[in-house]
mmCIF file of C-alpha atoms in Angstrom:
data_model
loop_
_atom_site.group_PDB
_atom_site.id
_atom_site.type_symbol
_atom_site.label_atom_id
_atom_site.label_comp_id
_atom_site.label_asym_id
_atom_site.label_seq_id
_atom_site.Cartn_x
_atom_site.Cartn_y
_atom_site.Cartn_z
ATOM 1 C CA MET A 1 51.303 -13.990 -90.199
ATOM 2 C CA SER A 2 53.334 -11.612 -92.340
ATOM 3 C CA SER A 3 52.856 -11.570 -96.102
ATOM 4 C CA LEU A 4 55.884 -12.136 -98.315
ATOM 5 C CA PRO A 5 57.167 -9.313 -100.498
ATOM 6 C CA GLU A 6 57.025 -10.138 -104.197
ATOM 7 C CA THR A 7 60.724 -9.410 -104.710
ATOM 8 C CA THR A 8 63.667 -8.510 -102.526
ATOM 9 C CA ALA A 9 66.475 -7.226 -104.695
ATOM 10 C CA VAL A 10 69.997 -6.554 -103.507
ATOM 11 C CA GLY A 11 70.098 -3.027 -102.161
ATOM 12 C CA ALA A 12 66.363 -2.941 -101.399
ATOM 13 C CA LEU A 13 66.971 -1.778 -97.855
ATOM 14 C CA ARG A 14 69.352 0.942 -98.989
ATOM 15 C CA SER A 15 66.736 2.155 -101.459
ATOM 16 C CA ARG A 16 64.157 2.374 -98.690
ATOM 17 C CA TYR A 17 66.664 4.108 -96.388
ATOM 18 C CA ASP A 18 67.521 6.682 -99.067
ATOM 19 C CA ARG A 19 63.829 7.393 -99.675
ATOM 20 C CA LEU A 20 63.234 8.033 -95.977
ATOM 21 C CA ALA A 21 66.242 10.352 -95.903
ATOM 22 C CA ALA A 22 64.996 12.236 -98.970
ATOM 23 C CA GLU A 23 61.594 12.636 -97.323
ATOM 24 C CA GLY A 24 63.217 14.049 -94.197
ATOM 25 C CA ALA A 25 61.944 11.182 -92.054
ATOM 26 C CA ILE A 26 65.480 10.262 -90.960
ATOM 27 C CA VAL A 27 68.873 11.951 -90.875
ATOM 28 C CA PRO A 28 71.406 10.163 -93.142
ATOM 29 C CA ASP A 29 74.254 8.694 -91.133
ATOM 30 C CA PRO A 30 77.360 6.938 -92.520
ATOM 31 C CA HIS A 31 77.460 4.706 -89.439
ATOM 32 C CA GLN A 32 73.938 3.544 -90.176
ATOM 33 C CA ALA A 33 74.825 3.055 -93.848
ATOM 34 C CA LYS A 34 77.265 0.235 -93.029
ATOM 35 C CA VAL A 35 74.522 -1.556 -91.078
ATOM 36 C CA VAL A 36 72.159 -1.095 -94.017
ATOM 37 C CA ALA A 37 74.748 -2.709 -96.294
ATOM 38 C CA ALA A 38 75.116 -5.694 -93.946
ATOM 39 C CA LEU A 39 71.360 -6.132 -93.720
ATOM 40 C CA ASP A 40 71.064 -5.902 -97.496
ATOM 41 C CA ARG A 41 73.595 -8.731 -97.787
ATOM 42 C CA LEU A 42 71.483 -10.796 -95.413
ATOM 43 C CA LEU A 43 68.349 -10.034 -97.450
ATOM 44 C CA SER A 44 70.169 -11.320 -100.515
ATOM 45 C CA ASP A 45 71.183 -14.493 -98.667
ATOM 46 C CA LEU A 46 67.630 -15.066 -97.512
ATOM 47 C CA GLN A 47 66.380 -14.657 -101.055
ATOM 48 C CA ALA A 48 68.898 -17.235 -102.279
ATOM 49 C CA ARG A 49 68.377 -19.653 -99.378
ATOM 50 C CA PRO A 50 64.754 -19.413 -98.212
ATOM 51 C CA LEU A 51 64.184 -20.241 -94.549
ATOM 52 C CA ASP A 52 60.558 -21.299 -94.652
ATOM 53 C CA ASN A 53 60.164 -25.069 -94.510
ATOM 54 C CA ARG A 54 63.927 -25.495 -94.157
ATOM 55 C CA PRO A 55 64.509 -28.866 -92.423
ATOM 56 C CA GLY A 56 66.137 -28.946 -89.016
ATOM 57 C CA PHE A 57 69.465 -30.496 -88.132
ATOM 58 C CA PHE A 58 68.160 -33.956 -87.275
ATOM 59 C CA THR A 59 66.005 -34.129 -90.392
ATOM 60 C CA ARG A 60 69.038 -33.296 -92.515
ATOM 61 C CA LEU A 61 71.229 -35.681 -90.535
ATOM 62 C CA PHE A 62 69.027 -38.651 -91.358
ATOM 63 C CA GLY A 63 68.543 -37.760 -94.990
ATOM 64 C CA GLY A 64 65.242 -35.960 -94.796
ATOM 65 C CA GLY A 65 66.274 -32.661 -96.343
ATOM 66 C CA ARG A 66 68.988 -30.466 -97.764
ATOM 67 C CA ASP A 67 72.233 -30.238 -95.830
ATOM 68 C CA GLU A 68 72.550 -26.521 -96.472
ATOM 69 C CA ALA A 69 73.559 -24.096 -93.768
ATOM 70 C CA ALA A 70 71.213 -21.237 -92.956
ATOM 71 C CA PRO A 71 72.509 -17.716 -93.665
ATOM 72 C CA ARG A 72 74.525 -16.055 -90.923
ATOM 73 C CA GLY A 73 72.528 -13.577 -88.879
ATOM 74 C CA LEU A 74 73.597 -10.153 -87.643
ATOM 75 C CA TYR A 75 74.228 -8.667 -84.192
ATOM 76 C CA VAL A 76 74.380 -4.854 -84.213
ATOM 77 C CA TYR A 77 75.495 -3.033 -81.082
ATOM 78 C CA GLY A 78 76.123 0.561 -80.062
ATOM 79 C CA THR A 79 74.878 3.349 -77.823
ATOM 80 C CA VAL A 80 71.213 4.279 -77.547
ATOM 81 C CA GLY A 81 69.621 6.502 -80.161
ATOM 82 C CA ARG A 82 71.833 5.354 -83.016
ATOM 83 C CA GLY A 83 68.945 3.998 -85.115
ATOM 84 C CA LYS A 84 69.581 0.288 -84.545
ATOM 85 C CA THR A 85 65.932 -0.573 -83.920
ATOM 86 C CA MET A 86 64.719 1.479 -86.863
ATOM 87 C CA LEU A 87 67.109 -0.333 -89.225
ATOM 88 C CA MET A 88 66.136 -3.745 -87.866
ATOM 89 C CA ASP A 89 62.445 -2.957 -88.371
ATOM 90 C CA LEU A 90 63.084 -1.876 -91.974
ATOM 91 C CA PHE A 91 64.925 -5.152 -92.508
ATOM 92 C CA LEU A 92 62.142 -7.220 -90.941
ATOM 93 C CA GLU A 93 59.547 -5.604 -93.174
ATOM 94 C CA ALA A 94 61.582 -6.460 -96.279
ATOM 95 C CA ALA A 95 62.740 -9.941 -95.223
ATOM 96 C CA PRO A 96 61.431 -12.647 -97.601
ATOM 97 C CA VAL A 97 60.437 -14.944 -94.756
ATOM 98 C CA GLU A 98 56.894 -15.963 -93.925
ATOM 99 C CA LYS A 99 57.623 -17.208 -90.414
ATOM 100 C CA LYS A 100 59.317 -14.284 -88.693
ATOM 101 C CA ARG A 101 59.066 -12.821 -85.239
ATOM 102 C CA ARG A 102 60.154 -9.520 -83.736
ATOM 103 C CA ALA A 103 60.353 -9.227 -79.958
ATOM 104 C CA HIS A 104 62.103 -7.426 -77.191
ATOM 105 C CA PHE A 105 64.611 -9.964 -75.909
ATOM 106 C CA ASN A 106 63.253 -9.910 -72.349
ATOM 107 C CA ASP A 107 59.719 -10.576 -73.633
ATOM 108 C CA PHE A 108 60.998 -13.487 -75.701
ATOM 109 C CA MET A 109 62.734 -15.045 -72.710
ATOM 110 C CA ALA A 110 59.618 -14.602 -70.570
ATOM 111 C CA ASP A 111 57.747 -16.538 -73.269
ATOM 112 C CA VAL A 112 60.438 -19.243 -73.219
ATOM 113 C CA HIS A 113 60.116 -19.669 -69.451
ATOM 114 C CA ASP A 114 56.316 -19.824 -69.776
ATOM 115 C CA ARG A 115 56.661 -22.568 -72.390
ATOM 116 C CA ILE A 116 59.104 -24.472 -70.178
ATOM 117 C CA GLY A 117 56.622 -24.261 -67.311
ATOM 118 C CA ARG A 118 53.772 -25.529 -69.487
ATOM 119 C CA HIS A 119 55.882 -28.424 -70.750
ATOM 120 C CA ARG A 120 56.833 -29.471 -67.235
ATOM 121 C CA ALA A 121 53.186 -29.276 -66.175
ATOM 122 C CA ALA A 122 52.215 -31.433 -69.172
ATOM 123 C CA VAL A 123 54.878 -34.017 -68.254
ATOM 124 C CA LYS A 124 53.593 -34.106 -64.694
ATOM 125 C CA ALA A 125 50.030 -34.570 -65.949
ATOM 126 C CA GLY A 126 51.075 -37.356 -68.303
ATOM 127 C CA GLY A 127 50.385 -35.372 -71.473
ATOM 128 C CA ALA A 128 54.045 -35.112 -72.528
ATOM 129 C CA SER A 129 57.270 -36.982 -71.971
ATOM 130 C CA GLY A 130 60.924 -36.106 -71.447
ATOM 131 C CA ASP A 131 62.797 -34.598 -68.552
ATOM 132 C CA ASP A 132 64.432 -31.849 -70.636
ATOM 133 C CA PRO A 133 61.991 -29.147 -71.806
ATOM 134 C CA ILE A 134 64.525 -27.259 -73.970
ATOM 135 C CA PRO A 135 64.394 -29.449 -77.147
ATOM 136 C CA PRO A 136 60.574 -29.438 -77.492
ATOM 137 C CA VAL A 137 60.356 -25.728 -76.629
ATOM 138 C CA ALA A 138 63.035 -24.880 -79.228
ATOM 139 C CA LYS A 139 61.283 -27.068 -81.799
ATOM 140 C CA ASP A 140 57.983 -25.235 -81.258
ATOM 141 C CA LEU A 141 59.682 -21.841 -81.430
ATOM 142 C CA ALA A 142 61.479 -22.762 -84.666
ATOM 143 C CA GLU A 143 58.274 -24.034 -86.242
ATOM 144 C CA GLN A 144 56.636 -20.691 -85.518
ATOM 145 C CA ALA A 145 59.513 -18.433 -86.606
ATOM 146 C CA LYS A 146 62.560 -19.120 -88.762
ATOM 147 C CA LEU A 147 63.754 -15.509 -88.484
ATOM 148 C CA LEU A 148 64.061 -14.037 -85.000
ATOM 149 C CA CYS A 149 64.633 -10.294 -84.621
ATOM 150 C CA PHE A 150 65.483 -9.198 -81.086
ATOM 151 C CA ASP A 151 65.452 -5.615 -79.910
ATOM 152 C CA GLU A 152 67.748 -4.687 -77.004
ATOM 153 C CA PHE A 153 69.534 -7.983 -76.498
ATOM 154 C CA SER A 154 70.624 -7.861 -72.866
ATOM 155 C CA VAL A 155 71.153 -10.674 -70.372
ATOM 156 C CA THR A 156 70.679 -9.782 -66.709
ATOM 157 C CA ASP A 157 68.737 -12.746 -65.322
ATOM 158 C CA ILE A 158 70.631 -15.847 -64.203
ATOM 159 C CA ALA A 159 67.680 -18.033 -65.183
ATOM 160 C CA ASP A 160 68.037 -16.746 -68.765
ATOM 161 C CA ALA A 161 71.815 -16.981 -68.743
ATOM 162 C CA MET A 162 71.846 -20.635 -67.705
ATOM 163 C CA ILE A 163 69.655 -21.857 -70.610
ATOM 164 C CA LEU A 164 70.697 -19.604 -73.497
ATOM 165 C CA SER A 165 73.485 -21.821 -74.846
ATOM 166 C CA ARG A 166 71.333 -24.950 -74.967
ATOM 167 C CA LEU A 167 68.280 -23.086 -76.235
ATOM 168 C CA PHE A 168 70.077 -21.374 -79.106
ATOM 169 C CA THR A 169 72.074 -24.453 -80.016
ATOM 170 C CA ALA A 170 68.706 -26.118 -80.616
ATOM 171 C CA LEU A 171 67.276 -23.086 -82.444
ATOM 172 C CA PHE A 172 70.285 -22.767 -84.761
ATOM 173 C CA ASP A 173 70.127 -26.530 -85.422
ATOM 174 C CA GLN A 174 66.537 -25.951 -86.535
ATOM 175 C CA GLY A 175 67.762 -23.436 -89.117
ATOM 176 C CA VAL A 176 66.689 -20.292 -87.264
ATOM 177 C CA VAL A 177 68.426 -17.045 -88.248
ATOM 178 C CA LEU A 178 68.984 -14.359 -85.620
ATOM 179 C CA VAL A 179 69.138 -10.584 -86.064
ATOM 180 C CA ALA A 180 69.610 -8.591 -82.877
ATOM 181 C CA THR A 181 70.324 -5.090 -81.630
ATOM 182 C CA SER A 182 72.063 -4.393 -78.345
ATOM 183 C CA ASN A 183 73.792 -1.666 -76.399
ATOM 184 C CA VAL A 184 76.763 -3.945 -75.685
ATOM 185 C CA ALA A 185 79.148 -6.149 -77.646
ATOM 186 C CA PRO A 186 78.657 -9.922 -77.306
ATOM 187 C CA ASP A 187 81.728 -10.222 -75.069
ATOM 188 C CA ASP A 188 80.132 -7.796 -72.610
ATOM 189 C CA LEU A 189 76.832 -9.647 -72.244
ATOM 190 C CA TYR A 190 76.107 -10.698 -68.647
ATOM 191 C CA ARG A 191 79.500 -9.246 -67.708
ATOM 192 C CA GLU A 192 78.953 -9.039 -63.960
ATOM 193 C CA GLY A 193 76.516 -11.941 -63.820
ATOM 194 C CA LEU A 194 76.508 -14.728 -61.264
ATOM 195 C CA ASN A 195 78.263 -17.886 -62.512
ATOM 196 C CA ARG A 196 79.191 -16.089 -65.739
ATOM 197 C CA GLN A 197 81.590 -18.887 -66.711
ATOM 198 C CA LEU A 198 78.539 -21.058 -67.369
ATOM 199 C CA PHE A 199 77.240 -18.389 -69.755
ATOM 200 C CA LEU A 200 80.419 -18.023 -71.813
ATOM 201 C CA PRO A 201 79.664 -20.929 -74.220
ATOM 202 C CA PHE A 202 76.666 -18.945 -75.444
ATOM 203 C CA ILE A 203 78.916 -16.059 -76.519
ATOM 204 C CA GLY A 204 81.011 -18.425 -78.622
ATOM 205 C CA LEU A 205 77.879 -19.987 -80.102
ATOM 206 C CA LEU A 206 76.484 -16.554 -80.946
ATOM 207 C CA LYS A 207 79.659 -15.499 -82.755
ATOM 208 C CA ARG A 208 79.585 -18.681 -84.853
ATOM 209 C CA HIS A 209 76.107 -17.910 -86.149
ATOM 210 C CA VAL A 210 76.005 -14.120 -86.538
ATOM 211 C CA ASP A 211 78.190 -11.363 -87.908
ATOM 212 C CA VAL A 212 78.911 -8.759 -85.219
ATOM 213 C CA LEU A 213 78.835 -5.096 -86.193
ATOM 214 C CA ASP A 214 79.500 -1.997 -84.077
ATOM 215 C CA ILE A 215 77.311 0.782 -85.443
ATOM 216 C CA GLY A 216 79.773 3.334 -84.043
ATOM 217 C CA GLY A 217 79.266 7.040 -83.469
ATOM 218 C CA THR A 218 77.922 8.753 -80.372
ATOM 219 C CA GLN A 219 75.257 11.130 -81.679
ATOM 220 C CA ASP A 220 71.760 10.313 -80.481
ATOM 221 C CA HIS A 221 69.717 11.820 -83.315
ATOM 222 C CA ARG A 222 66.384 11.589 -81.524
ATOM 223 C CA MET A 223 67.620 13.082 -78.266
ATOM 224 C CA ALA A 224 69.381 15.896 -80.121
ATOM 225 C CA LYS A 225 66.005 16.908 -81.559
ATOM 226 C CA LEU A 226 64.253 16.335 -78.252
ATOM 227 C CA ASP A 227 66.756 18.621 -76.511
ATOM 228 C CA ARG A 228 65.324 21.528 -78.477
ATOM 229 C CA LEU A 229 61.841 20.991 -77.031
ATOM 230 C CA PRO A 230 60.476 21.637 -73.521
ATOM 231 C CA VAL A 231 60.228 18.385 -71.564
ATOM 232 C CA TYR A 232 57.976 19.549 -68.708
ATOM 233 C CA LEU A 233 54.718 20.967 -70.013
ATOM 234 C CA ALA A 234 52.240 22.800 -67.782
ATOM 235 C CA PRO A 235 49.371 23.449 -67.486
ATOM 236 C CA LEU A 236 47.414 20.615 -69.054
ATOM 237 C CA GLY A 237 45.479 21.383 -72.211
ATOM 238 C CA PRO A 238 45.577 21.138 -76.003
ATOM 239 C CA ASP A 239 48.945 22.898 -76.271
ATOM 240 C CA ALA A 240 50.584 20.526 -73.798
ATOM 241 C CA GLU A 241 49.031 17.512 -75.549
ATOM 242 C CA ALA A 242 50.290 18.677 -78.932
ATOM 243 C CA GLN A 243 53.813 19.245 -77.618
ATOM 244 C CA MET A 244 53.818 15.825 -75.923
ATOM 245 C CA ASP A 245 52.787 14.219 -79.201
ATOM 246 C CA GLU A 246 55.519 16.121 -81.059
ATOM 247 C CA ALA A 247 58.162 14.997 -78.570
ATOM 248 C CA TRP A 248 56.875 11.409 -78.705
ATOM 249 C CA ALA A 249 57.092 11.413 -82.514
ATOM 250 C CA ILE A 250 60.731 12.517 -82.251
ATOM 251 C CA ALA A 251 61.643 10.000 -79.539
ATOM 252 C CA THR A 252 60.114 7.133 -81.569
ATOM 253 C CA GLU A 253 61.303 8.300 -84.978
ATOM 254 C CA GLY A 254 61.425 5.464 -87.497
ATOM 255 C CA GLN A 255 59.776 2.997 -85.097
ATOM 256 C CA ARG A 256 56.232 1.740 -84.626
ATOM 257 C CA PRO A 257 54.935 2.311 -81.073
ATOM 258 C CA ALA A 258 52.961 -0.618 -79.699
ATOM 259 C CA PRO A 259 51.807 -1.912 -76.317
ATOM 260 C CA ALA A 260 54.418 -3.877 -74.366
ATOM 261 C CA THR A 261 54.917 -5.483 -70.984
ATOM 262 C CA VAL A 262 57.737 -5.464 -68.445
ATOM 263 C CA ASP A 263 58.201 -8.691 -66.526
ATOM 264 C CA VAL A 264 59.062 -8.300 -62.825
ATOM 265 C CA LYS A 265 59.423 -11.539 -60.860
ATOM 266 C CA GLY A 266 56.611 -13.204 -62.768
ATOM 267 C CA ARG A 267 54.322 -10.144 -62.779
ATOM 268 C CA LYS A 268 53.664 -8.256 -65.993
ATOM 269 C CA ILE A 269 53.466 -4.460 -65.955
ATOM 270 C CA ALA A 270 51.524 -3.078 -68.913
ATOM 271 C CA VAL A 271 53.193 -0.394 -71.030
ATOM 272 C CA PRO A 272 50.507 1.362 -73.125
ATOM 273 C CA GLN A 273 52.924 2.576 -75.823
ATOM 274 C CA ALA A 274 56.551 1.650 -76.408
ATOM 275 C CA ALA A 275 59.118 1.915 -79.177
ATOM 276 C CA GLY A 276 62.801 1.167 -78.810
ATOM 277 C CA GLY A 277 63.983 2.711 -75.556
ATOM 278 C CA ALA A 278 60.963 5.001 -75.081
ATOM 279 C CA ALA A 279 57.708 4.287 -73.238
ATOM 280 C CA ARG A 280 54.621 6.435 -72.752
ATOM 281 C CA PHE A 281 52.212 6.248 -69.815
ATOM 282 C CA GLN A 282 49.302 8.094 -68.333
ATOM 283 C CA PHE A 283 49.934 9.237 -64.755
ATOM 284 C CA ALA A 284 47.421 6.667 -63.480
ATOM 285 C CA ASP A 285 49.292 3.834 -65.211
ATOM 286 C CA LEU A 286 52.314 4.444 -63.008
ATOM 287 C CA CYS A 287 51.009 6.040 -59.823
ATOM 288 C CA SER A 288 47.469 4.708 -59.311
ATOM 289 C CA GLN A 289 48.604 1.096 -59.519
ATOM 290 C CA PRO A 290 50.293 -0.837 -56.663
ATOM 291 C CA LEU A 291 53.814 -0.428 -58.044
ATOM 292 C CA ALA A 292 57.021 -0.337 -56.008
ATOM 293 C CA ALA A 293 60.667 0.661 -56.490
ATOM 294 C CA ARG A 294 61.539 -2.689 -58.098
ATOM 295 C CA ASP A 295 58.833 -2.112 -60.708
ATOM 296 C CA TYR A 296 60.004 1.391 -61.554
ATOM 297 C CA LEU A 297 63.607 0.190 -61.790
ATOM 298 C CA ALA A 298 62.595 -2.568 -64.214
ATOM 299 C CA ILE A 299 60.670 -0.083 -66.356
ATOM 300 C CA VAL A 300 63.546 2.411 -66.512
ATOM 301 C CA GLU A 301 66.137 -0.286 -67.237
ATOM 302 C CA ARG A 302 64.010 -1.338 -70.204
ATOM 303 C CA PHE A 303 62.967 2.176 -71.265
ATOM 304 C CA PRO A 304 65.465 4.963 -70.441
ATOM 305 C CA THR A 305 63.116 7.580 -71.946
ATOM 306 C CA ILE A 306 59.803 7.892 -70.087
ATOM 307 C CA PHE A 307 56.775 9.971 -71.102
ATOM 308 C CA ILE A 308 54.082 10.679 -68.488
ATOM 309 C CA ASP A 309 50.836 12.348 -69.553
ATOM 310 C CA GLY A 310 48.526 14.156 -67.166
ATOM 311 C CA ILE A 311 50.238 14.528 -63.785
ATOM 312 C CA PRO A 312 47.486 16.107 -61.634
ATOM 313 C CA ILE A 313 47.709 18.408 -58.649
ATOM 314 C CA LEU A 314 47.809 16.042 -55.672
ATOM 315 C CA ASP A 315 46.423 16.538 -52.177
ATOM 316 C CA ALA A 316 46.167 14.586 -48.924
ATOM 317 C CA ALA A 317 43.413 12.394 -50.387
ATOM 318 C CA GLN A 318 45.894 11.138 -52.980
ATOM 319 C CA ARG A 319 48.629 10.306 -50.508
ATOM 320 C CA ASN A 320 49.436 6.939 -52.145
ATOM 321 C CA GLU A 321 49.676 8.457 -55.610
ATOM 322 C CA ALA A 322 51.961 11.180 -54.273
ATOM 323 C CA LYS A 323 54.230 8.638 -52.597
ATOM 324 C CA ARG A 324 54.491 6.638 -55.836
ATOM 325 C CA LEU A 325 55.307 9.769 -57.839
ATOM 326 C CA ILE A 326 58.021 10.628 -55.306
ATOM 327 C CA LEU A 327 59.457 7.134 -55.660
ATOM 328 C CA LEU A 328 59.186 7.171 -59.455
ATOM 329 C CA VAL A 329 60.984 10.510 -59.791
ATOM 330 C CA ASP A 330 63.715 9.285 -57.430
ATOM 331 C CA VAL A 331 64.302 6.275 -59.693
ATOM 332 C CA LEU A 332 64.267 8.371 -62.868
ATOM 333 C CA TYR A 333 66.688 10.846 -61.311
ATOM 334 C CA ASP A 334 69.069 8.253 -59.906
ATOM 335 C CA ARG A 335 69.140 6.358 -63.214
ATOM 336 C CA HIS A 336 69.654 9.569 -65.234
ATOM 337 C CA ALA A 337 66.578 8.780 -67.319
ATOM 338 C CA THR A 338 64.999 11.203 -69.760
ATOM 339 C CA LEU A 339 61.574 12.346 -68.544
ATOM 340 C CA VAL A 340 59.016 14.127 -70.708
ATOM 341 C CA ALA A 341 55.855 15.016 -68.796
ATOM 342 C CA SER A 342 52.690 17.073 -68.934
ATOM 343 C CA ALA A 343 51.298 18.300 -65.644
ATOM 344 C CA ALA A 344 48.506 20.410 -64.205
ATOM 345 C CA ALA A 345 50.986 22.770 -62.559
ATOM 346 C CA GLU A 346 54.634 23.629 -62.196
ATOM 347 C CA PRO A 347 56.608 21.196 -59.999
ATOM 348 C CA ASP A 348 56.536 23.436 -56.900
ATOM 349 C CA ASP A 349 52.726 23.625 -57.077
ATOM 350 C CA LEU A 350 51.926 19.958 -57.752
ATOM 351 C CA PHE A 351 51.364 18.905 -54.131
ATOM 352 C CA LYS A 352 48.709 20.593 -51.948
ATOM 353 C CA GLY A 353 48.924 18.321 -48.930
ATOM 354 C CA ARG A 354 49.178 19.492 -45.333
ATOM 355 C CA PRO A 355 52.188 21.794 -44.880
ATOM 356 C CA GLY A 356 54.833 20.221 -42.694
ATOM 357 C CA SER A 357 53.637 16.681 -43.367
ATOM 358 C CA THR A 358 56.061 13.923 -44.330
ATOM 359 C CA GLU A 359 54.644 13.867 -47.855
ATOM 360 C CA ALA A 360 55.043 17.648 -48.207
ATOM 361 C CA PHE A 361 58.673 17.420 -47.082
ATOM 362 C CA GLU A 362 59.418 14.524 -49.462
ATOM 363 C CA PHE A 363 57.596 16.189 -52.342
ATOM 364 C CA ALA A 364 59.756 19.279 -51.995
ATOM 365 C CA ARG A 365 62.692 17.087 -53.047
ATOM 366 C CA THR A 366 60.616 15.688 -55.922
ATOM 367 C CA ALA A 367 59.756 19.191 -57.151
ATOM 368 C CA SER A 368 63.429 20.159 -56.977
ATOM 369 C CA ARG A 369 64.398 17.109 -58.996
ATOM 370 C CA LEU A 370 61.684 17.715 -61.598
ATOM 371 C CA ASN A 371 62.950 21.258 -62.048
ATOM 372 C CA GLU A 372 66.531 20.032 -62.373
ATOM 373 C CA MET A 373 65.595 17.293 -64.869
ATOM 374 C CA ARG A 374 63.958 19.818 -67.198
ATOM 375 C CA SER A 375 67.007 22.107 -67.199
ATOM 376 C CA ALA A 376 69.434 22.507 -70.068
ATOM 377 C CA GLU A 377 72.312 21.663 -67.702
ATOM 378 C CA TRP A 378 70.770 18.313 -66.754
ATOM 379 C CA ARG A 379 70.156 17.386 -70.360
ATOM 380 C CA ALA A 380 73.647 18.444 -71.388
ATOM 381 C CA ALA A 381 75.052 16.250 -68.614
ATOM 382 C CA GLN A 382 72.992 13.343 -69.964
ATOM 383 C CA ASP A 383 74.485 13.877 -73.406
ATOM 384 C CA GLU A 384 77.957 13.885 -71.883
ATOM 385 C CA ARG A 385 77.294 10.606 -70.042
ATOM 386 C CA GLU A 386 76.010 9.028 -73.268
ATOM 387 C CA ALA A 387 79.134 10.119 -75.132
ATOM 388 C CA HIS A 388 81.312 8.317 -72.596
#
């Protein structure tokens, strides 16, 4: 449970932002400044209209509490690397709300589906009643958090899309305030999704309860710094470790790395360290586990910047690990992901299997792709794609 700040004055977030800029921790950005101003206004509203213990819609309807609307939330969208997550985390730290929750949106929805499953099991066992699990699930969620902060709001799963309108209608009726970051505007959520017309009411609901703000700009501050560093470090040793840590600090600037999970068809893949759109793994985390293309795709869709520590020299005895590395690099390459890796050898010397074998032939392509992905031309092309 978070502790409340003693005071939250108007402009508190801007003061914190200016201090970080003066310390050199962040690069001042006028596009970010307008988001800071919007978040400061929300902090002021939260100070004036506290969320904790605010009665829900039905309590107010029947005379059990104040009929006072909750403050409008905020939905901030824009390209990756614009500082959206960093600003949301600064806001969350300052928010004068005891019951607050920060989550990646996909993790939150996985929790919602788990709760729905438990409710249905309880109904079947006679421990709960009601055919519709959404109202009791929303009630429990609202009791646990009156302020929800979502990182990377993105709807790709039809199961999520079909319940969002009803779920958030219930959450907003309970007085929950939403702050979210996303790479897309609300109107572009679930754009190519199956049965999208059934999802459209959620977009209207969202716009009624949040202010929408385009952070603007195209400069990815973190990647601009990262572009100045080597992204394939060999051989392994203290120097490579130090450079990996330096690159990781840049890629996660202004964010707190923490363990995370990626949900793939009900399975959870552990991510040892994650912050915003960056994730860091040991080689064994990705290539010594029984992971497949679907798993790597899910990881890269969630985290477009991947760090891999300790890629070893592989031989015929590590055939499975080699095949997974081949598959992983193919996914990273095809999805134009940013890869930062430390390895025991240069790409062309990573595989010592039998010459002429299938693995040796396939790994030659992997080595070529690793060399291309570390090149200045590849990284410049990534910047160009981001700009468009």
